[in-house]
């Protein structure tokens, strides 16, 4: 408004900034809406019988595209015959959020691994990376809303600081558990355990 619009190059730069910031605000609003719904006293879960192979097939193109953009190697270990009871859309959200973090915090030519299998009475959803890692003393805080280990990187990648908080709430709503291990400059591993048999009523019961 002070005259920069008269210069095409400056105008283009400002428009790109406006676009990126608008997109960031939209993502933040979406995540806040998701979190507010999940945080209700009685989470609304649509429990159905979920097949891991079918679930992964629907979201794998997202993973492959994002990995290719950074020239990352994508490794997958999958038990294709495993069924479990859960809210399929929310399980997808767990995987997408964890995978997005793994991509964002892993340098080019690194590796991101997905492991989906049965462990005792649980389904294990494990996402590992060879990224920058997290300092041990910071691990207890990473599930806090808006907490960011690396604020500069989060801003560059468009993170809202709510992804892991959403993941934790979804896991807890399913009566599951989540564990994390990490080493600086080595990588991180997030392990989500969801009960094979849900304690919630299935929609087709």
Coordinates of C-alpha atoms in Angstrom, one line a residue, residues 50-196:
X50 CA -10.1 -51.7 10.0
X51 CA -7.7 -53.5 7.8
X52 CA -4.1 -52.1 8.0
X53 CA -3.4 -52.9 4.3
X54 CA -6.5 -51.1 3.1
X55 CA -5.9 -48.1 5.4
X56 CA -2.3 -47.7 4.2
X57 CA -3.2 -48.1 0.6
X58 CA -5.4 -45.0 0.8
X59 CA -2.8 -42.8 2.3
X60 CA 0.4 -44.2 0.9
X61 CA 0.4 -41.9 -2.2
X62 CA 0.6 -38.9 0.2
X63 CA 3.6 -40.5 1.9
X64 CA 5.3 -41.4 -1.4
X65 CA 4.8 -37.9 -2.8
X66 CA 6.2 -36.1 0.2
X67 CA 9.1 -38.4 0.5
X68 CA 10.0 -38.0 -3.2
X69 CA 10.0 -34.2 -2.8
X70 CA 12.9 -34.5 -0.4
X71 CA 14.5 -37.5 -2.0
X72 CA 13.9 -39.5 1.1
X73 CA 13.9 -43.3 1.2
X74 CA 10.6 -44.7 2.3
X75 CA 10.6 -48.1 4.1
X76 CA 7.4 -50.0 4.9
X77 CA 6.8 -53.1 7.1
X78 CA 3.2 -54.2 7.0
X79 CA 1.1 -57.1 8.3
X80 CA -1.5 -57.1 5.5
X81 CA -3.9 -59.6 7.1
X82 CA -4.3 -57.7 10.4
X83 CA -7.7 -56.3 11.3
X84 CA -8.5 -54.2 14.4
X85 CA -11.3 -52.1 15.8
X86 CA -10.8 -48.3 15.6
X87 CA -11.9 -45.0 14.1
X88 CA -10.3 -45.4 10.7
X89 CA -10.2 -41.7 9.8
X90 CA -8.6 -40.8 13.1
X91 CA -6.0 -43.6 12.7
X92 CA -5.2 -42.1 9.3
X93 CA -4.7 -38.8 11.0
X94 CA -2.3 -40.3 13.5
X95 CA -0.2 -41.7 10.7
X96 CA -0.3 -38.6 8.5
X97 CA 0.6 -36.3 11.4
X98 CA 3.6 -38.5 12.5
X99 CA 4.7 -39.0 8.9
X100 CA 4.5 -35.3 8.2
X101 CA 6.8 -34.6 11.2
X102 CA 9.2 -37.2 10.1
X103 CA 9.4 -35.7 6.7
X104 CA 9.8 -32.1 8.0
X105 CA 12.6 -33.0 10.4
X106 CA 14.6 -35.3 8.2
X107 CA 17.2 -33.8 5.9
X108 CA 17.3 -34.7 2.2
X109 CA 18.5 -38.2 1.3
X110 CA 17.4 -39.5 4.7
X111 CA 15.1 -42.4 5.5
X112 CA 11.6 -42.6 6.9
X113 CA 10.2 -45.9 8.0
X114 CA 6.6 -47.1 8.7
X115 CA 6.0 -50.3 10.7
X116 CA 2.4 -51.6 11.0
X117 CA 2.0 -54.9 12.8
X118 CA 0.5 -56.8 15.8
X119 CA 2.2 -56.8 19.2
X120 CA 0.4 -58.8 21.8
X121 CA -3.1 -57.4 22.0
X122 CA -2.3 -54.2 20.2
X123 CA -1.7 -52.9 16.7
X124 CA 1.7 -51.1 16.5
X125 CA 1.9 -48.0 14.3
X126 CA 5.6 -47.0 14.3
X127 CA 7.1 -44.1 12.4
X128 CA 10.9 -43.7 12.4
X129 CA 13.2 -41.2 10.8
X130 CA 16.9 -40.4 10.4
X131 CA 16.2 -36.7 11.2
X132 CA 17.6 -34.1 13.5
X133 CA 16.2 -35.8 16.6
X134 CA 15.0 -34.3 19.9
X135 CA 17.0 -33.6 23.0
X136 CA 16.2 -36.0 25.9
X137 CA 15.1 -33.2 28.3
X138 CA 12.6 -31.9 25.7
X139 CA 10.8 -35.1 25.1
X140 CA 8.3 -34.7 28.0
X141 CA 7.0 -31.5 26.4
X142 CA 6.6 -32.4 22.8
X143 CA 2.9 -33.4 23.2
X144 CA 2.0 -30.0 24.6
X145 CA -0.2 -27.8 22.5
X146 CA 1.9 -25.2 20.4
X147 CA 5.2 -26.5 21.8
X148 CA 7.9 -26.7 19.1
X149 CA 11.3 -28.2 19.5
X150 CA 12.6 -26.1 16.6
X151 CA 10.5 -23.0 16.1
X152 CA 12.4 -21.8 13.0
X153 CA 12.0 -25.1 11.2
X154 CA 8.4 -25.4 12.2
X155 CA 7.6 -22.0 10.8
X156 CA 9.4 -22.9 7.5
X157 CA 7.5 -26.2 7.2
X158 CA 4.2 -24.6 8.1
X159 CA 3.7 -26.6 11.4
X160 CA 1.0 -25.4 13.8
X161 CA 2.4 -27.0 16.9
X162 CA -0.7 -29.0 17.4
X163 CA 0.0 -32.2 15.5
X164 CA 1.4 -34.3 18.3
X165 CA -1.2 -33.0 20.8
X166 CA -3.9 -34.2 18.3
X167 CA -2.1 -37.6 18.0
X168 CA -1.9 -38.0 21.7
X169 CA -5.6 -37.2 22.2
X170 CA -6.7 -39.7 19.5
X171 CA -4.5 -42.4 21.0
X172 CA -5.9 -41.8 24.5
X173 CA -9.5 -41.8 23.1
X174 CA -8.8 -45.3 21.8
X175 CA -7.4 -46.4 25.2
X176 CA -4.0 -46.8 23.5
X177 CA -0.6 -45.5 24.4
X178 CA 2.2 -43.7 22.6
X179 CA 6.0 -43.8 23.2
X180 CA 8.8 -41.8 21.7
X181 CA 12.6 -42.3 21.6
X182 CA 15.0 -39.9 20.0
X183 CA 18.7 -39.0 19.7
X184 CA 20.0 -35.7 18.4
X185 CA 21.3 -36.0 14.8
X186 CA 20.4 -39.7 14.7
X187 CA 16.6 -39.6 14.4
X188 CA 13.3 -40.3 16.2
X189 CA 10.8 -43.1 16.6
X190 CA 7.2 -42.7 17.5
X191 CA 5.4 -45.9 18.5
X192 CA 1.6 -45.9 18.8
X193 CA -0.2 -48.9 20.4
X194 CA -3.9 -49.2 19.7
X195 CA -6.0 -52.1 21.2
X196 CA -7.0 -54.7 18.6

